[in-house]
Coordinates of C-alpha atoms in Angstrom, one line a residue:
X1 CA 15.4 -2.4 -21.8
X2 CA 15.3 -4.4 -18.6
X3 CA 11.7 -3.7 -18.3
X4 CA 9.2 -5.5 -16.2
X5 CA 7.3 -8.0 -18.7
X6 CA 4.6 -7.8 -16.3
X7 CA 4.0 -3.9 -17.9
X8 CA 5.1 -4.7 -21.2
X9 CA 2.6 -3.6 -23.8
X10 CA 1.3 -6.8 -26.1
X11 CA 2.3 -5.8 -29.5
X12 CA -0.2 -5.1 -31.9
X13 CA -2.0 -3.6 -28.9
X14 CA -5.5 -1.0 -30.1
X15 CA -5.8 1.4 -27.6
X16 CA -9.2 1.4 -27.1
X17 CA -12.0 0.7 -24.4
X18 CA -13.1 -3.0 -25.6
X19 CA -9.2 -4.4 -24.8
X20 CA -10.5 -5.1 -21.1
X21 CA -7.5 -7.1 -19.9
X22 CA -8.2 -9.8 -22.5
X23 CA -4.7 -10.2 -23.2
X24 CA -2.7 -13.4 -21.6
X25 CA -0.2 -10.5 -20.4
X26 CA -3.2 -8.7 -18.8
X27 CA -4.7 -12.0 -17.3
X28 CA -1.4 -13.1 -15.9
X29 CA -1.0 -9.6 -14.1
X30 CA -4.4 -9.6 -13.1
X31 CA -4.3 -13.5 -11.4
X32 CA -1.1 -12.5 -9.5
X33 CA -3.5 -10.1 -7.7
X34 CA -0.8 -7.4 -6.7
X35 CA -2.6 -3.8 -7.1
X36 CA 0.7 -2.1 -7.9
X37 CA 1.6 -4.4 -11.1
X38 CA -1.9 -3.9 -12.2
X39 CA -1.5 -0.4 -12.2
X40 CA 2.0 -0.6 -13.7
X41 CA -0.1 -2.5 -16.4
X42 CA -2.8 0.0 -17.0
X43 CA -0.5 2.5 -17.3
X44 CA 1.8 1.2 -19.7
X45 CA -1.2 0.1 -21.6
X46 CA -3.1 3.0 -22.2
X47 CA 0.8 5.0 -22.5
X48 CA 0.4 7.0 -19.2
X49 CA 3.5 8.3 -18.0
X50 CA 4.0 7.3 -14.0
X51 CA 4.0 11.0 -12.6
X52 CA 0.9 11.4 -14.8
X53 CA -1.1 8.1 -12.9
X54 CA 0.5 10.1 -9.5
X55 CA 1.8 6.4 -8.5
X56 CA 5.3 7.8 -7.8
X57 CA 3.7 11.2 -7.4
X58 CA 7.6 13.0 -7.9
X59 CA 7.1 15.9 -9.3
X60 CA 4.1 16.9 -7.9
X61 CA 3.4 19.5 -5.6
X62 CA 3.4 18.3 -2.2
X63 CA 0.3 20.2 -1.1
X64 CA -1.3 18.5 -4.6
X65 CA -0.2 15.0 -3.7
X66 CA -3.1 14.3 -1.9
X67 CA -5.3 15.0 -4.2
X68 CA -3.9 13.5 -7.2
X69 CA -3.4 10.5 -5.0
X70 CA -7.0 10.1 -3.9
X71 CA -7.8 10.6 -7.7
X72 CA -5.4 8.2 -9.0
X73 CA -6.1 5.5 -6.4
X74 CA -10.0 5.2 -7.8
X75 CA -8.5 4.2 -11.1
X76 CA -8.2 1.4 -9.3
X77 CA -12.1 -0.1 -8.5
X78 CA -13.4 -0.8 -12.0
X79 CA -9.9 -2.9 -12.2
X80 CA -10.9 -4.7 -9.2
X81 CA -14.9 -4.8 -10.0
X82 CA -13.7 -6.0 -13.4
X83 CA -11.8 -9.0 -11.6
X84 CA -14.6 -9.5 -9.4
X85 CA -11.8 -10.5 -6.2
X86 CA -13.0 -9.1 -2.9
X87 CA -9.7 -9.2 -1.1
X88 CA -8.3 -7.1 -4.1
X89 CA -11.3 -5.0 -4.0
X90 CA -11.5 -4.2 -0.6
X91 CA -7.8 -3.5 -0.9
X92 CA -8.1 -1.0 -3.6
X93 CA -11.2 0.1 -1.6
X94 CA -8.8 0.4 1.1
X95 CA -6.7 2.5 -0.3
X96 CA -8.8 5.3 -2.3
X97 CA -10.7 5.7 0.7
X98 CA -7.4 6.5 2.8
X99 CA -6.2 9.1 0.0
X100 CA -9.9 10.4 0.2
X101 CA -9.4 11.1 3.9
X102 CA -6.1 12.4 4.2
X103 CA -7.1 15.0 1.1
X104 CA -10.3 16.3 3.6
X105 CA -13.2 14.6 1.2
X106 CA -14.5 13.1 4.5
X107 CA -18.1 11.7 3.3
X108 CA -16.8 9.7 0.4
X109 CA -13.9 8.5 2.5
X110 CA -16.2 6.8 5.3
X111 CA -18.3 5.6 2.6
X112 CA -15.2 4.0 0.4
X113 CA -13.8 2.4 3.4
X114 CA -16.7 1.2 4.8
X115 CA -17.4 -1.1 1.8
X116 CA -13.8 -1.7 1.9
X117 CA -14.6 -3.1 5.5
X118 CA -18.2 -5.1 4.3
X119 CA -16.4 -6.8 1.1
X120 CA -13.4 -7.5 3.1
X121 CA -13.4 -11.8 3.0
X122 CA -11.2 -12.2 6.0
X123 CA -10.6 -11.2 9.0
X124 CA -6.9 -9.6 8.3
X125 CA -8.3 -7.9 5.9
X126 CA -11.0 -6.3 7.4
X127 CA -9.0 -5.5 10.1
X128 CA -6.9 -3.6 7.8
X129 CA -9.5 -1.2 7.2
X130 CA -11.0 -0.6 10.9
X131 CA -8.5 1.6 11.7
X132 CA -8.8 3.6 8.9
X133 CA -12.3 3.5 9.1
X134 CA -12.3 4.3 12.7
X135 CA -9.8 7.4 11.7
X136 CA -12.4 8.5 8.8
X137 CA -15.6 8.5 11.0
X138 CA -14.1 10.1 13.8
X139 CA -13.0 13.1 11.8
X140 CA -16.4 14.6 10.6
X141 CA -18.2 13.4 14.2
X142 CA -19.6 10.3 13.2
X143 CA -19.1 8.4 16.6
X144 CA -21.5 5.9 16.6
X145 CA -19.4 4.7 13.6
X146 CA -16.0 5.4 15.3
X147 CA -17.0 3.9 18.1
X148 CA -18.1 0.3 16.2
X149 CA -14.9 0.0 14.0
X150 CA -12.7 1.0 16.8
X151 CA -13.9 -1.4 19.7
X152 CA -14.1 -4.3 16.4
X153 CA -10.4 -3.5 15.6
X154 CA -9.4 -3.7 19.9
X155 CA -11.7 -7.0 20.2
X156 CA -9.3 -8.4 17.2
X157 CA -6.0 -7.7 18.3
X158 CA -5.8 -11.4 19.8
X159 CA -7.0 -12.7 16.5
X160 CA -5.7 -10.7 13.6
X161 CA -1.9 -10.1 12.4
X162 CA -0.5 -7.2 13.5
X163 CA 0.5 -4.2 11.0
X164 CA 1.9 -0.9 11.4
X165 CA -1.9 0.1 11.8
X166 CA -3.3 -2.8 13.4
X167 CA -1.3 -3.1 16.5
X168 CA -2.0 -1.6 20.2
X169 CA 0.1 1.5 20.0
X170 CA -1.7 2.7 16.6
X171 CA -5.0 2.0 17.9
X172 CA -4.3 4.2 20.9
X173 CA -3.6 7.1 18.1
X174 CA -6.5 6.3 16.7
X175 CA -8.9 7.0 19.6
X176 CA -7.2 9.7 20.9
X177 CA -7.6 11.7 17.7
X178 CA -11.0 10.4 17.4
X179 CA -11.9 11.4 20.8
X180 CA -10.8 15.2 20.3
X181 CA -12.8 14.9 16.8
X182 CA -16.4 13.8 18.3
X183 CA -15.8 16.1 21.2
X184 CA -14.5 14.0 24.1
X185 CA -11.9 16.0 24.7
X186 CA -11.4 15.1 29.0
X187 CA -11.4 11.3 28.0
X188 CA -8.9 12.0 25.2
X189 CA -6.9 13.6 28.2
X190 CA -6.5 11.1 30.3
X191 CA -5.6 8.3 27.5
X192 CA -2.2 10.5 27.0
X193 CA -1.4 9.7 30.5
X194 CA -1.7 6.3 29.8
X195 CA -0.5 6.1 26.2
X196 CA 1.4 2.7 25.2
X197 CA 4.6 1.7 24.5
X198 CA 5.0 0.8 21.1
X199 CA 5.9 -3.4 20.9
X200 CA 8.8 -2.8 18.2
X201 CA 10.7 0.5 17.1
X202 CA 7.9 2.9 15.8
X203 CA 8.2 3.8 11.9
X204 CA 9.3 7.4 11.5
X205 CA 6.0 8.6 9.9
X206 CA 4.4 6.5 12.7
X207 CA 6.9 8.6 15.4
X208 CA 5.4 11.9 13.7
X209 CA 1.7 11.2 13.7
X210 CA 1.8 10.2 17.2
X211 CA 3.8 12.8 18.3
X212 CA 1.3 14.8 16.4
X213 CA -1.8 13.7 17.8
X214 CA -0.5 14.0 21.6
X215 CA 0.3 17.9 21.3
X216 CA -3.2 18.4 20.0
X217 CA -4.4 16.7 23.2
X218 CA -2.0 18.4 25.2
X219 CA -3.1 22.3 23.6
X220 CA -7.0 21.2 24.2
X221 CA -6.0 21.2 28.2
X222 CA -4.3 24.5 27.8
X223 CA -1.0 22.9 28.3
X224 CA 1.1 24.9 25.7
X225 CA 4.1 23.8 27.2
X226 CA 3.8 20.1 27.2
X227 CA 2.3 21.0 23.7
X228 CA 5.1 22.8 22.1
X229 CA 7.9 20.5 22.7
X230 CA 7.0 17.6 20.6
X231 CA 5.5 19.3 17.7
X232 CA 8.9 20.4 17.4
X233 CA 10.5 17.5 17.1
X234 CA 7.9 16.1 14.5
X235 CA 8.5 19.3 12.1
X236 CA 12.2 17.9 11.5
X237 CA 11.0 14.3 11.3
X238 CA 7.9 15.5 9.2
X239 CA 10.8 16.9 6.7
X240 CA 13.4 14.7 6.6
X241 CA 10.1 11.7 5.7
X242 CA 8.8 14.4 3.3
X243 CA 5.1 14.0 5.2
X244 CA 3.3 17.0 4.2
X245 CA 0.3 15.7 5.0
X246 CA 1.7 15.9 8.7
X247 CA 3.0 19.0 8.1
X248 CA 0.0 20.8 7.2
X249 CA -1.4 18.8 10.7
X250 CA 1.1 20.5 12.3
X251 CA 0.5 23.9 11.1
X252 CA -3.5 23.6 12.0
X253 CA -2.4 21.8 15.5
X254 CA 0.2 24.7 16.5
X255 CA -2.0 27.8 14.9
X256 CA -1.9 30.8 16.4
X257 CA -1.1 28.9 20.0
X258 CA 2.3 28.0 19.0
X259 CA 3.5 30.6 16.4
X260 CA 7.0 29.3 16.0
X261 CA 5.9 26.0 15.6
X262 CA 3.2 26.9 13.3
X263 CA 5.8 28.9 11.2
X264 CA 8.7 26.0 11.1
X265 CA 5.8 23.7 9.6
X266 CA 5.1 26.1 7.1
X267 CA 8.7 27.1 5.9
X268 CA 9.2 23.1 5.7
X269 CA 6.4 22.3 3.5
X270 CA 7.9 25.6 1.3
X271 CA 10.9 23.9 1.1
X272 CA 10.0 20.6 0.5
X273 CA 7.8 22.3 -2.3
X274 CA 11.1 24.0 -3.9
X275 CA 12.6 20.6 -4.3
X276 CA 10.3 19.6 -6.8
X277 CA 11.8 19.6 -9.9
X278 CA 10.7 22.4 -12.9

């Protein structure tokens, strides 16, 4: 009742391999090019339940999202090989590879995202993927490669549309964790002196990464106090968002440096893990 026709099963349907979006449901999903339909699609097609494709991702663990997104999310790329779209494949590349980095598999996320970025057929679209790539590289080292998708994505701010990603003040982010990551920990330093002003009002997760990112800065020049104050105020923001990812950044940021801070993180991600449902 009321349901999308977009994820309504053809009747008749065989679930088996050979269906391969041959239906004129399938076909019209697939032309309209919108990832999330498709996936509504291929889950109502094959009778997988929502929390079971980890789309909604409800009543799963927080500490387990991650994963089950990054596992989820590569559903995706035979979809988009099948429809043989670059922008849709680059987006889906896009996004596994994000879910890859944010649940620590760092080699597979640089390499997803970097094909994101080479299949990419325009230049919004590739720019959507710098940052991330930038962000992906940066974390195991790599800084030749952080270095080359960062200074692409700054040379392209004139050019390409700006997201919550792709804009001055999440660059700036970008680099400055990247610059702790590969080791360049005095210039990283001195950019949080000189750290931008965000051109609109900042998303909340946004507010929380940021805030985030600065304290680990701030604790690399033995500046505990300057540290301390705004992790702080991103462990209540961090909750109210439901960010665990951030969270569990938090608690590695704060460690045994900031104890209290280090224990409100952890007694927030126990909480948000008691609100999921038995």
């Amino acid at each position: 009742m009321g349901r999308d026709p977009a994820t309504r099963v053809p009747a008749g349907y065989v679930p088996v391999r050979q269906w391969r979006w041959a239906t004129p449901e399938a076909q019209a999903v697939l032309a309209g090019r919108n990832l999330g339909r498709i996936l509504r699609f291929y889950r109502a097609a094959n009778g997988i339940s929502q929390a079971g494709l980890g789309v909604a991702l409800g009543d799963i663990p927080p500490e387990e999202r991650l994963a089950t997104a990054a596992h989820w999310t590569g559903k995706a790329l035979p979809i988009a090989d099948f429809v043989a779209d670059p922008g849709l494949g680059s987006h889906a590349l896009r996004m596994h590879g994000n879910e890859l980095r944010k649940a620590g598999l760092r080699g597979a996320a640089v390499d997803r995202l970097a094909h994101a970025a080479a299949l990419a057929p325009d230049l919004d679209t590739r720019v959507a993927v710098l940052p991330l790539l930038a962000r992906a590289a940066g974390a195991p080292g790599n800084a030749d490669l952080f270095d080359r998708a960062l200074r692409e994505a700054r040379d392209s701010l004139d050019r390409g549309a700006h997201t919550s990603l792709f804009d001055p003040f999440a660059l700036h982010e970008v680099r400055l964790r990247g610059l702790v990551a590969i080791a360049c920990t005095e210039a990283a330093i001195r950019l949080v002196e000189n750290s931008p002003v965000p051109a609109g009002a900042a998303a909340p997760q946004w507010r929380v990464i940021v805030m985030v990112t600065i304290a680990h800065v701030r604790l690399r020049a033995g500046d505990r106090n300057g540290a301390a104050d705004m992790p702080a105020a991103a462990v209540g923001e961090a909750a109210v968002q439901r960010l665990p990812h951030q969270l569990r950044r938090i608690e590695g940021t704060a460690g045994r440096h900031l104890p209290d801070i280090t224990t409100a993180a952890h007694n927030a991600l126990r909480h948000l893990r008691q609100q999921v449902p038995a």
